[in-house]
GROMACS .gro file of C-alpha atoms in nm:
model
  451
    1MET     CA    1   0.019  -0.056  -0.031
    2GLU     CA    2   0.147   0.334  -0.091
    3HIS     CA    3   0.044   0.572   0.157
    4GLU     CA    4   0.232   0.998   0.308
    5ARG     CA    5   0.503   0.901   0.599
    6GLY     CA    6   0.651   1.046   0.867
    7ALA     CA    7   0.571   1.434   0.894
    8ARG     CA    8   0.360   1.462   0.618
    9PRO     CA    9   0.085   1.278   0.761
   10LEU     CA   10   0.054   1.446   1.088
   11ARG     CA   11   0.136   1.775   0.949
   12SER     CA   12  -0.213   1.722   0.730
   13VAL     CA   13  -0.384   1.677   0.996
   14LEU     CA   14  -0.304   1.924   1.263
   15ASP     CA   15  -0.343   2.116   0.976
   16ALA     CA   16  -0.686   1.974   0.893
   17ALA     CA   17  -0.814   1.985   1.282
   18GLU     CA   18  -0.738   2.428   1.302
   19ASP     CA   19  -0.862   2.499   0.931
   20ALA     CA   20  -1.229   2.280   1.061
   21SER     CA   21  -1.488   2.480   1.367
   22PRO     CA   22  -1.506   2.256   1.665
   23VAL     CA   23  -1.799   2.074   1.530
   24GLU     CA   24  -1.625   1.976   1.228
   25ALA     CA   25  -1.258   1.933   1.304
   26VAL     CA   26  -1.229   1.533   1.365
   27GLU     CA   27  -1.431   1.441   1.122
   28SER     CA   28  -1.193   1.648   0.929
   29VAL     CA   29  -0.881   1.545   1.098
   30THR     CA   30  -1.053   1.183   1.008
   31ARG     CA   31  -1.115   1.300   0.690
   32ALA     CA   32  -0.752   1.443   0.637
   33LEU     CA   33  -0.644   1.078   0.820
   34GLY     CA   34  -0.791   0.882   0.559
   35LEU     CA   35  -0.635   1.065   0.262
   36ALA     CA   36  -0.307   0.980   0.436
   37LEU     CA   37  -0.281   0.618   0.486
   38GLY     CA   38  -0.452   0.537   0.124
   39ALA     CA   39  -0.769   0.421   0.307
   40THR     CA   40  -1.097   0.308   0.109
   41SER     CA   41  -1.268   0.496   0.449
   42VAL     CA   42  -1.245   0.606   0.802
   43SER     CA   43  -1.458   0.710   1.085
   44PHE     CA   44  -1.443   0.756   1.425
   45LEU     CA   45  -1.629   0.653   1.695
   46ILE     CA   46  -1.622   0.773   2.017
   47ALA     CA   47  -1.663   0.638   2.401
   48ASP     CA   48  -2.040   0.600   2.529
   49LEU     CA   49  -2.126   0.722   2.902
   50SER     CA   50  -2.223   0.395   3.021
   51GLY     CA   51  -1.845   0.291   2.926
   52ARG     CA   52  -2.073  -0.075   2.806
   53GLY     CA   53  -2.007   0.023   2.358
   54LEU     CA   54  -1.875   0.332   2.151
   55VAL     CA   55  -2.052   0.522   1.954
   56ARG     CA   56  -2.056   0.542   1.607
   57LEU     CA   57  -2.046   0.934   1.484
   58ALA     CA   58  -2.167   1.128   1.193
   59HIS     CA   59  -2.284   1.461   0.986
   60VAL     CA   60  -2.522   1.291   0.734
   61PRO     CA   61  -2.669   1.652   0.570
   62LEU     CA   62  -3.062   1.624   0.402
   63SER     CA   63  -3.134   1.539   0.114
   64PRO     CA   64  -3.413   1.802  -0.026
   65GLU     CA   65  -3.633   1.499  -0.055
   66GLU     CA   66  -3.559   1.453   0.319
   67GLN     CA   67  -3.609   1.839   0.416
   68HIS     CA   68  -3.937   1.862   0.209
   69THR     CA   69  -4.094   1.535   0.354
   70GLY     CA   70  -3.934   1.501   0.679
   71GLU     CA   71  -3.902   1.127   0.664
   72VAL     CA   72  -3.606   1.033   0.683
   73PRO     CA   73  -3.559   0.636   0.840
   74LEU     CA   74  -3.401   0.569   1.121
   75ALA     CA   75  -3.141   0.281   1.202
   76ALA     CA   76  -3.141   0.049   1.383
   77GLY     CA   77  -2.920   0.174   1.759
   78GLU     CA   78  -2.947   0.598   1.497
   79ARG     CA   79  -3.066   0.841   1.741
   80ARG     CA   80  -3.016   1.199   1.545
   81ASP     CA   81  -3.088   1.568   1.617
   82VAL     CA   82  -3.156   1.711   1.207
   83GLU     CA   83  -2.836   1.622   1.005
   84GLU     CA   84  -2.586   1.409   1.336
   85ARG     CA   85  -2.605   1.039   1.346
   86ALA     CA   86  -2.471   0.845   1.626
   87THR     CA   87  -2.519   0.519   1.621
   88ILE     CA   88  -2.473   0.283   1.921
   89VAL     CA   89  -2.178  -0.008   1.862
   90PRO     CA   90  -2.308  -0.142   2.143
   91PHE     CA   91  -1.955  -0.419   2.388
   92ASP     CA   92  -1.967  -0.734   2.235
   93GLY     CA   93  -1.655  -0.978   2.258
   94GLY     CA   94  -1.594  -0.905   1.930
   95PRO     CA   95  -1.340  -0.631   1.749
   96GLU     CA   96  -1.382  -0.366   1.896
   97GLU     CA   97  -1.410  -0.416   2.222
   98GLN     CA   98  -1.168  -0.682   2.269
   99THR     CA   99  -0.962  -0.331   2.061
  100VAL     CA  100  -1.039  -0.086   2.386
  101ARG     CA  101  -0.954  -0.370   2.622
  102SER     CA  102  -0.592  -0.433   2.546
  103GLN     CA  103  -0.566  -0.044   2.389
  104ARG     CA  104  -0.419  -0.268   2.117
  105VAL     CA  105  -0.463  -0.182   1.779
  106GLN     CA  106  -0.656  -0.524   1.571
  107VAL     CA  107  -0.587  -0.569   1.154
  108LEU     CA  108  -0.814  -0.771   1.009
  109PRO     CA  109  -0.859  -0.971   0.656
  110PRO     CA  110  -1.125  -0.947   0.418
  111GLY     CA  111  -1.441  -1.109   0.439
  112LEU     CA  112  -1.419  -1.075   0.908
  113HIS     CA  113  -1.607  -0.929   1.145
  114HIS     CA  114  -1.688  -0.597   0.897
  115THR     CA  115  -2.041  -0.422   1.014
  116GLU     CA  116  -2.144  -0.346   0.616
  117PRO     CA  117  -2.191  -0.589   0.361
  118GLY     CA  118  -2.074  -0.391   0.058
  119ASP     CA  119  -1.724  -0.332   0.322
  120ALA     CA  120  -1.639  -0.737   0.247
  121ASP     CA  121  -1.337  -0.708   0.063
  122GLN     CA  122  -1.163  -0.418   0.209
  123TRP     CA  123  -0.924  -0.460   0.542
  124ARG     CA  124  -1.013  -0.371   0.814
  125VAL     CA  125  -0.780  -0.202   1.068
  126LEU     CA  126  -0.918  -0.038   1.475
  127ALA     CA  127  -0.704   0.176   1.680
  128PRO     CA  128  -0.717   0.252   2.061
  129VAL     CA  129  -0.793   0.628   2.073
  130THR     CA  130  -0.660   0.648   2.414
  131GLU     CA  131  -0.419   0.986   2.649
  132ARG     CA  132  -0.261   0.823   2.941
  133GLY     CA  133  -0.485   0.518   2.986
  134GLU     CA  134  -0.823   0.761   3.001
  135MET     CA  135  -1.066   0.530   2.637
  136ILE     CA  136  -1.114   0.826   2.448
  137GLY     CA  137  -1.252   0.584   2.111
  138LEU     CA  138  -1.166   0.350   1.881
  139LEU     CA  139  -1.050   0.516   1.486
  140GLU     CA  140  -1.163   0.258   1.193
  141PHE     CA  141  -0.961   0.282   0.878
  142LEU     CA  142  -1.121  -0.016   0.522
  143LEU     CA  143  -0.800   0.002   0.359
  144PRO     CA  144  -0.777  -0.216  -0.052
  145THR     CA  145  -0.484  -0.382   0.013
  146GLU     CA  146  -0.336  -0.550   0.380
  147PRO     CA  147  -0.109  -0.330   0.581
  148ASP     CA  148   0.198  -0.371   0.673
  149GLY     CA  149   0.372  -0.347   1.049
  150GLU     CA  150   0.461   0.033   0.950
  151ALA     CA  151   0.124   0.138   0.848
  152VAL     CA  152  -0.020  -0.045   1.083
  153GLU     CA  153   0.240   0.162   1.383
  154GLU     CA  154   0.180   0.431   1.226
  155VAL     CA  155  -0.247   0.349   1.260
  156ALA     CA  156  -0.114   0.393   1.570
  157GLN     CA  157  -0.036   0.706   1.649
  158LEU     CA  158  -0.262   0.758   1.381
  159GLY     CA  159  -0.517   0.756   1.691
  160HIS     CA  160  -0.354   0.873   1.975
  161LEU     CA  161  -0.270   1.206   1.748
  162LEU     CA  162  -0.727   1.183   1.765
  163ALA     CA  163  -0.731   1.134   2.165
  164PHE     CA  164  -0.555   1.484   2.171
  165VAL     CA  165  -0.762   1.650   1.868
  166VAL     CA  166  -1.127   1.534   2.049
  167ILE     CA  167  -0.939   1.728   2.375
  168ALA     CA  168  -0.974   1.988   2.213
  169ASN     CA  169  -1.198   2.056   2.037
  170ARG     CA  170  -1.493   1.895   2.277
  171ARG     CA  171  -1.414   2.273   2.500
  172HIS     CA  172  -1.642   2.449   2.261
  173THR     CA  173  -1.902   2.210   2.217
  174ASP     CA  174  -2.152   1.950   2.307
  175LEU     CA  175  -2.154   1.782   1.959
  176TYR     CA  176  -1.921   1.456   2.090
  177GLU     CA  177  -2.163   1.480   2.453
  178TRP     CA  178  -2.494   1.398   2.208
  179GLY     CA  179  -2.316   1.097   2.085
  180GLN     CA  180  -2.179   0.942   2.441
  181ARG     CA  181  -2.544   0.982   2.587
  182THR     CA  182  -2.724   0.688   2.488
  183ARG     CA  183  -3.004   0.759   2.706
  184PRO     CA  184  -3.097   1.092   2.880
  185LEU     CA  185  -2.960   1.259   3.187
  186SER     CA  186  -3.183   1.437   3.429
  187LEU     CA  187  -3.116   1.783   3.594
  188SER     CA  188  -3.027   1.629   3.874
  189ALA     CA  189  -2.733   1.363   3.607
  190GLU     CA  190  -2.622   1.618   3.510
  191ILE     CA  191  -2.491   1.872   3.755
  192GLN     CA  192  -2.330   1.500   3.940
  193HIS     CA  193  -2.165   1.521   3.588
  194ARG     CA  194  -2.015   1.843   3.544
  195LEU     CA  195  -1.944   1.735   3.870
  196LEU     CA  196  -1.721   1.450   3.770
  197PRO     CA  197  -1.382   1.501   3.664
  198GLY     CA  198  -1.298   1.532   3.316
  199PRO     CA  199  -1.114   1.216   3.254
  200GLN     CA  200  -1.192   0.984   3.457
  201THR     CA  201  -0.913   0.770   3.416
  202CYS     CA  202  -0.469   0.890   3.460
  203GLU     CA  203  -0.205   0.734   3.437
  204ALA     CA  204   0.140   0.869   3.534
  205GLY     CA  205   0.520   0.745   3.625
  206ALA     CA  206   0.391   0.640   4.056
  207PHE     CA  207   0.063   0.564   3.986
  208ARG     CA  208  -0.261   0.431   3.806
  209LEU     CA  209  -0.631   0.583   3.925
  210ALA     CA  210  -0.978   0.497   3.789
  211GLY     CA  211  -1.351   0.580   3.878
  212TRP     CA  212  -1.679   0.495   3.741
  213LEU     CA  213  -1.991   0.641   3.949
  214GLU     CA  214  -2.287   0.448   3.817
  215PRO     CA  215  -2.623   0.673   3.856
  216ALA     CA  216  -2.884   0.529   4.067
  217ALA     CA  217  -3.302   0.617   3.869
  218GLY     CA  218  -3.305   0.857   4.127
  219ILE     CA  219  -2.982   1.057   4.169
  220ALA     CA  220  -2.805   0.991   4.446
  221GLY     CA  221  -2.519   1.235   4.523
  222ASP     CA  222  -2.243   1.017   4.398
  223THR     CA  223  -1.873   1.190   4.327
  224PHE     CA  224  -1.550   1.071   4.332
  225ASP     CA  225  -1.209   1.400   4.148
  226PHE     CA  226  -0.871   1.376   4.154
  227SER     CA  227  -0.630   1.631   4.040
  228LEU     CA  228  -0.255   1.589   4.118
  229ALA     CA  229   0.134   1.851   4.218
  230ARG     CA  230   0.357   1.818   4.114
  231ASP     CA  231   0.489   1.586   4.388
  232VAL     CA  232   0.100   1.515   4.569
  233LEU     CA  233  -0.219   1.307   4.457
  234HIS     CA  234  -0.512   1.452   4.583
  235LEU     CA  235  -0.788   1.243   4.527
  236SER     CA  236  -1.156   1.228   4.736
  237LEU     CA  237  -1.468   0.990   4.705
  238THR     CA  238  -1.843   1.155   4.823
  239ASP     CA  239  -2.205   1.090   4.853
  240ALA     CA  240  -2.411   1.354   4.966
  241MET     CA  241  -2.734   1.246   5.189
  242GLY     CA  242  -3.053   1.250   4.972
  243HIS     CA  243  -3.184   1.213   4.637
  244GLY     CA  244  -3.257   1.460   4.285
  245VAL     CA  245  -3.145   1.815   4.297
  246ALA     CA  246  -3.098   1.844   4.597
  247ALA     CA  247  -2.855   1.656   4.633
  248ALA     CA  248  -2.684   1.686   4.332
  249LEU     CA  249  -2.701   2.050   4.480
  250SER     CA  250  -2.503   1.895   4.913
  251ALA     CA  251  -2.271   1.698   4.574
  252THR     CA  252  -2.185   2.038   4.399
  253LEU     CA  253  -2.091   2.281   4.721
  254CYS     CA  254  -1.922   1.988   4.913
  255VAL     CA  255  -1.650   1.957   4.562
  256ALA     CA  256  -1.614   2.336   4.488
  257SER     CA  257  -1.538   2.356   4.899
  258LEU     CA  258  -1.246   2.125   4.870
  259ARG     CA  259  -1.116   2.255   4.470
  260ASN     CA  260  -1.169   2.577   4.587
  261THR     CA  261  -0.948   2.539   4.932
  262ARG     CA  262  -0.675   2.284   4.686
  263ASN     CA  263  -0.607   2.458   4.506
  264GLU     CA  264  -0.544   2.806   4.749
  265GLY     CA  265  -0.289   2.546   4.827
  266ALA     CA  266  -0.425   2.449   5.190
  267ALA     CA  267  -0.328   2.168   5.406
  268LEU     CA  268  -0.606   1.851   5.385
  269LEU     CA  269  -0.809   1.900   5.716
  270GLU     CA  270  -0.881   2.265   5.696
  271GLN     CA  271  -1.000   2.115   5.353
  272VAL     CA  272  -1.221   1.949   5.514
  273ALA     CA  273  -1.333   2.170   5.720
  274SER     CA  274  -1.432   2.449   5.540
  275ALA     CA  275  -1.593   2.235   5.311
  276ASN     CA  276  -1.772   2.118   5.657
  277LEU     CA  277  -1.772   2.462   5.701
  278ALA     CA  278  -2.006   2.463   5.400
  279LEU     CA  279  -2.192   2.249   5.357
  280PHE     CA  280  -2.296   2.336   5.761
  281GLU     CA  281  -2.409   2.733   5.715
  282HIS     CA  282  -2.544   2.669   5.349
  283ALA     CA  283  -2.798   2.380   5.550
  284THR     CA  284  -2.897   2.669   5.810
  285VAL     CA  285  -3.026   2.830   5.569
  286SER     CA  286  -3.215   2.651   5.352
  287GLY     CA  287  -3.393   2.481   5.666
  288LEU     CA  288  -3.239   2.132   5.475
  289GLU     CA  289  -3.037   1.859   5.784
  290ASP     CA  290  -2.758   1.820   5.416
  291PHE     CA  291  -2.514   1.642   5.449
  292VAL     CA  292  -2.174   1.448   5.284
  293THR     CA  293  -2.023   1.138   5.355
  294GLY     CA  294  -1.613   1.122   5.230
  295LEU     CA  295  -1.353   0.990   5.191
  296VAL     CA  296  -1.075   1.257   5.107
  297GLY     CA  297  -0.675   1.134   5.109
  298ARG     CA  298  -0.397   1.301   4.990
  299LEU     CA  299  -0.106   1.088   4.857
  300ASP     CA  300   0.279   1.240   4.935
  301LEU     CA  301   0.458   1.096   4.542
  302ARG     CA  302   0.728   1.051   4.656
  303THR     CA  303   0.690   0.828   4.964
  304GLY     CA  304   0.351   0.619   4.862
  305SER     CA  305   0.252   0.791   5.240
  306MET     CA  306  -0.105   0.861   5.153
  307GLU     CA  307  -0.316   1.083   5.452
  308MET     CA  308  -0.670   0.999   5.457
  309VAL     CA  309  -0.984   1.169   5.654
  310ASN     CA  310  -1.364   0.933   5.702
  311ALA     CA  311  -1.601   1.138   5.767
  312GLY     CA  312  -1.889   0.893   5.864
  313HIS     CA  313  -1.788   0.708   5.547
  314VAL     CA  314  -1.719   0.341   5.383
  315SER     CA  315  -1.383   0.181   5.521
  316PRO     CA  316  -1.180   0.141   5.208
  317TYR     CA  317  -0.987  -0.134   5.017
  318LEU     CA  318  -0.660  -0.216   5.084
  319ALA     CA  319  -0.485  -0.513   4.845
  320ARG     CA  320  -0.148  -0.583   4.893
  321GLY     CA  321  -0.065  -0.933   4.687
  322SER     CA  322  -0.390  -1.212   4.686
  323ASP     CA  323  -0.478  -1.004   5.010
  324ILE     CA  324  -0.749  -0.758   5.070
  325THR     CA  325  -0.779  -0.576   5.324
  326VAL     CA  326  -1.044  -0.319   5.502
  327VAL     CA  327  -0.828  -0.031   5.596
  328GLU     CA  328  -0.993   0.055   5.969
  329LEU     CA  329  -0.953   0.432   5.989
  330PRO     CA  330  -1.101   0.697   6.270
  331VAL     CA  331  -1.440   0.738   6.159
  332ASP     CA  332  -1.554   1.152   6.193
  333LEU     CA  333  -1.916   1.290   6.138
  334PRO     CA  334  -2.026   1.342   5.791
  335LEU     CA  335  -1.995   1.661   5.625
  336GLY     CA  336  -2.183   1.940   5.748
  337LEU     CA  337  -2.376   1.834   6.042
  338PHE     CA  338  -2.201   2.054   6.290
  339ALA     CA  339  -1.919   2.380   6.218
  340ASP     CA  340  -1.715   2.246   6.554
  341THR     CA  341  -1.615   1.918   6.397
  342THR     CA  342  -1.285   1.828   6.495
  343TYR     CA  343  -1.088   1.622   6.111
  344ARG     CA  344  -0.885   1.338   6.229
  345ALA     CA  345  -0.617   1.244   5.928
  346THR     CA  346  -0.451   0.855   5.961
  347GLU     CA  347  -0.139   0.786   5.743
  348ILE     CA  348  -0.135   0.501   5.483
  349VAL     CA  349   0.182   0.372   5.388
  350LEU     CA  350   0.201   0.247   5.095
  351ARG     CA  351   0.409  -0.057   4.935
  352PRO     CA  352   0.414  -0.008   4.510
  353GLY     CA  353   0.195  -0.253   4.349
  354ASP     CA  354  -0.056  -0.204   4.641
  355ARG     CA  355  -0.371  -0.101   4.515
  356LEU     CA  356  -0.663   0.075   4.658
  357VAL     CA  357  -1.023   0.083   4.598
  358LEU     CA  358  -1.270   0.384   4.760
  359VAL     CA  359  -1.612   0.325   4.719
  360THR     CA  360  -1.952   0.444   4.843
  361ASP     CA  361  -2.263   0.271   5.033
  362GLY     CA  362  -2.460   0.168   4.680
  363MET     CA  363  -2.143  -0.046   4.613
  364LEU     CA  364  -2.302  -0.258   4.930
  365GLU     CA  365  -2.676  -0.210   4.985
  366ARG     CA  366  -2.895  -0.411   5.044
  367ASN     CA  367  -3.009  -0.497   4.731
  368ALA     CA  368  -2.601  -0.559   4.672
  369ALA     CA  369  -2.590  -0.831   4.925
  370GLY     CA  370  -2.578  -1.114   4.698
  371LEU     CA  371  -2.181  -0.907   4.598
  372ASP     CA  372  -1.857  -1.053   4.811
  373LEU     CA  373  -1.749  -0.781   4.741
  374GLY     CA  374  -1.379  -0.783   4.840
  375VAL     CA  375  -1.387  -1.107   4.705
  376ALA     CA  376  -1.471  -0.871   4.337
  377ILE     CA  377  -1.155  -0.669   4.368
  378ALA     CA  378  -0.962  -1.008   4.379
  379GLU     CA  379  -1.107  -1.163   4.121
  380THR     CA  380  -1.033  -0.861   3.917
  381ARG     CA  381  -0.643  -0.697   4.074
  382MET     CA  382  -0.494  -0.856   3.692
  383LEU     CA  383  -0.710  -0.516   3.547
  384HIS     CA  384  -0.641  -0.211   3.457
  385PRO     CA  385  -0.755   0.058   3.694
  386ARG     CA  386  -0.971   0.148   3.379
  387GLU     CA  387  -1.133  -0.168   3.289
  388ALA     CA  388  -1.152  -0.318   3.724
  389VAL     CA  389  -1.416   0.003   3.782
  390ARG     CA  390  -1.624  -0.080   3.494
  391ALA     CA  391  -1.597  -0.507   3.616
  392LEU     CA  392  -1.735  -0.394   3.965
  393ALA     CA  393  -2.006  -0.159   3.893
  394ASP     CA  394  -2.094  -0.497   3.609
  395HIS     CA  395  -2.112  -0.756   3.970
  396VAL     CA  396  -2.339  -0.465   4.134
  397LEU     CA  397  -2.565  -0.393   3.826
  398ASP     CA  398  -2.556  -0.887   3.797
  399VAL     CA  399  -2.710  -0.901   4.139
  400THR     CA  400  -2.930  -0.639   4.168
  401ASP     CA  401  -3.066  -0.781   3.817
  402ASN     CA  402  -2.978  -0.385   3.777
  403VAL     CA  403  -3.156  -0.202   4.015
  404LEU     CA  404  -2.972   0.042   4.210
  405ALA     CA  405  -3.147   0.157   4.495
  406ASP     CA  406  -2.828   0.417   4.609
  407ASP     CA  407  -2.577   0.492   4.320
  408ALA     CA  408  -2.214   0.313   4.306
  409THR     CA  409  -1.927   0.410   4.284
  410VAL     CA  410  -1.605   0.303   4.259
  411LEU     CA  411  -1.267   0.454   4.290
  412CYS     CA  412  -0.961   0.262   4.249
  413VAL     CA  413  -0.572   0.357   4.281
  414ASP     CA  414  -0.315   0.134   4.201
  415TRP     CA  415   0.080   0.257   4.345
  416LEU     CA  416   0.385   0.226   4.179
  417GLY     CA  417   0.663   0.455   4.346
  418ASP     CA  418   0.941   0.549   4.136
  419HIS     CA  419   0.836   0.855   4.149
  420GLY     CA  420   0.951   1.121   3.907
  421ARG     CA  421   1.026   0.838   3.605
  422ASP     CA  422   0.915   0.820   3.301
  423ARG     CA  423   0.597   0.658   3.162
  424SER     CA  424   0.634   0.344   2.910
  425THR     CA  425   0.329   0.391   2.666
  426VAL     CA  426   0.306   0.219   2.434
  427HIS     CA  427   0.007   0.508   2.261
  428GLY     CA  428  -0.117   0.610   2.512
  429ALA     CA  429  -0.182   0.366   2.727
  430ASP     CA  430   0.100   0.195   2.981
  431ARG     CA  431   0.315  -0.071   2.842
  432PRO     CA  432   0.263  -0.372   3.024
  433HIS     CA  433  -0.114  -0.367   3.088
  434THR     CA  434  -0.021  -0.381   2.694
  435GLU     CA  435  -0.081  -0.752   2.693
  436LYS     CA  436  -0.282  -0.770   2.957
  437TYR     CA  437  -0.681  -0.699   2.836
  438GLY     CA  438  -0.935  -0.895   2.635
  439PRO     CA  439  -1.061  -1.208   2.742
  440ALA     CA  440  -0.839  -1.105   3.086
  441TYR     CA  441  -1.217  -0.903   3.121
  442GLU     CA  442  -1.423  -1.124   3.164
  443GLN     CA  443  -1.259  -1.425   3.273
  444ALA     CA  444  -1.232  -1.143   3.581
  445ARG     CA  445  -1.605  -1.105   3.572
  446ALA     CA  446  -1.703  -1.467   3.525
  447GLY     CA  447  -1.460  -1.538   3.874
  448VAL     CA  448  -1.677  -1.302   4.100
  449THR     CA  449  -1.977  -1.515   4.245
  450ALA     CA  450  -2.266  -1.380   4.423
  451ILE     CA  451  -2.284  -1.532   4.751
   0.00000   0.00000   0.00000
């Protein structure tokens, strides 16, 4: 296959990204990628917000007849907003899911796993679109001839580059998020969604982490947050009392206070005390007995020492080797009950290879009593945190028959040690984990038994 090499495709991609509007940037870039590599077709599939599928985005102008009659039949799994189309591609164990789970490029010969009958004579190349372990989506190429090793490597690099194009341009438009929303959000769910950090996965030299929030039908105020300083990782997982907009507003006040004092350089206990006072004052003015439980932590990346405050919350779990233990922390009052509550920080010393798992009580509530969470954490130890948190959420959904009485939220941190070293990466993902996923994900899910 003849195609451009080296800097020329990169230059054409960057030019396409900057020349187009934010709404058209990804489509313009994928078109440039196709031309650069001699593809007959190229498309981008963005990760569904549910974490259980991909969404194929397309802009298809209406024909004059369609504009006149308004009759535009929908394909299976398709949504439309005038000329914008979003089609869900559910995870089913096929090549799309395997590419996402393994973070490896897949090359499919003609006739194998093609989505359209007219594409059966094409080579299909799937590349993950990832940044710091955050799975953003998938890049799909159709090629008339078998790609050589250099072409496959170039596809992988361009998939990684597309991640930055998506990140840069989705700040300016709702188009990509519209595509990702395969189910409508209530007002409280919208508030809750906006509270979460932009990326839900982060890989750095000394740690990997990922969070996941599985919402109940009546949003119950769960949140998680993290922020990386030069030598410190800040993190929190909180659960506001109640459901709906009131819980979402309490969660907003709590998270905003923690972020505000963190940005001012306040110490951990000062952050917690400030959030407690903000919630108490709000409850006093509103007349509502709102409070928030939570775990708030500060990890020193130079030593592996974690300071953590438990404000009336479920204890975290520590996975060390094959042992899973509950980390017994002094339990202080929830945030917002009394203005003068004193909070205590406890030191947890992590060793390289440790995994710390924070959960909300939705992972342990009455409907989820059939799940042994300690066993689930042990069975998912082989997975990247990104896959582990989704697998744990899937287990809770399985044992509750997809009916959650409370939000179920997980934050998973792997401590690697050796702060200051560079990562060893492959196109946006840590190298060691590019060999582990795919079958391991399903094996880990199947290995957790209900009791």
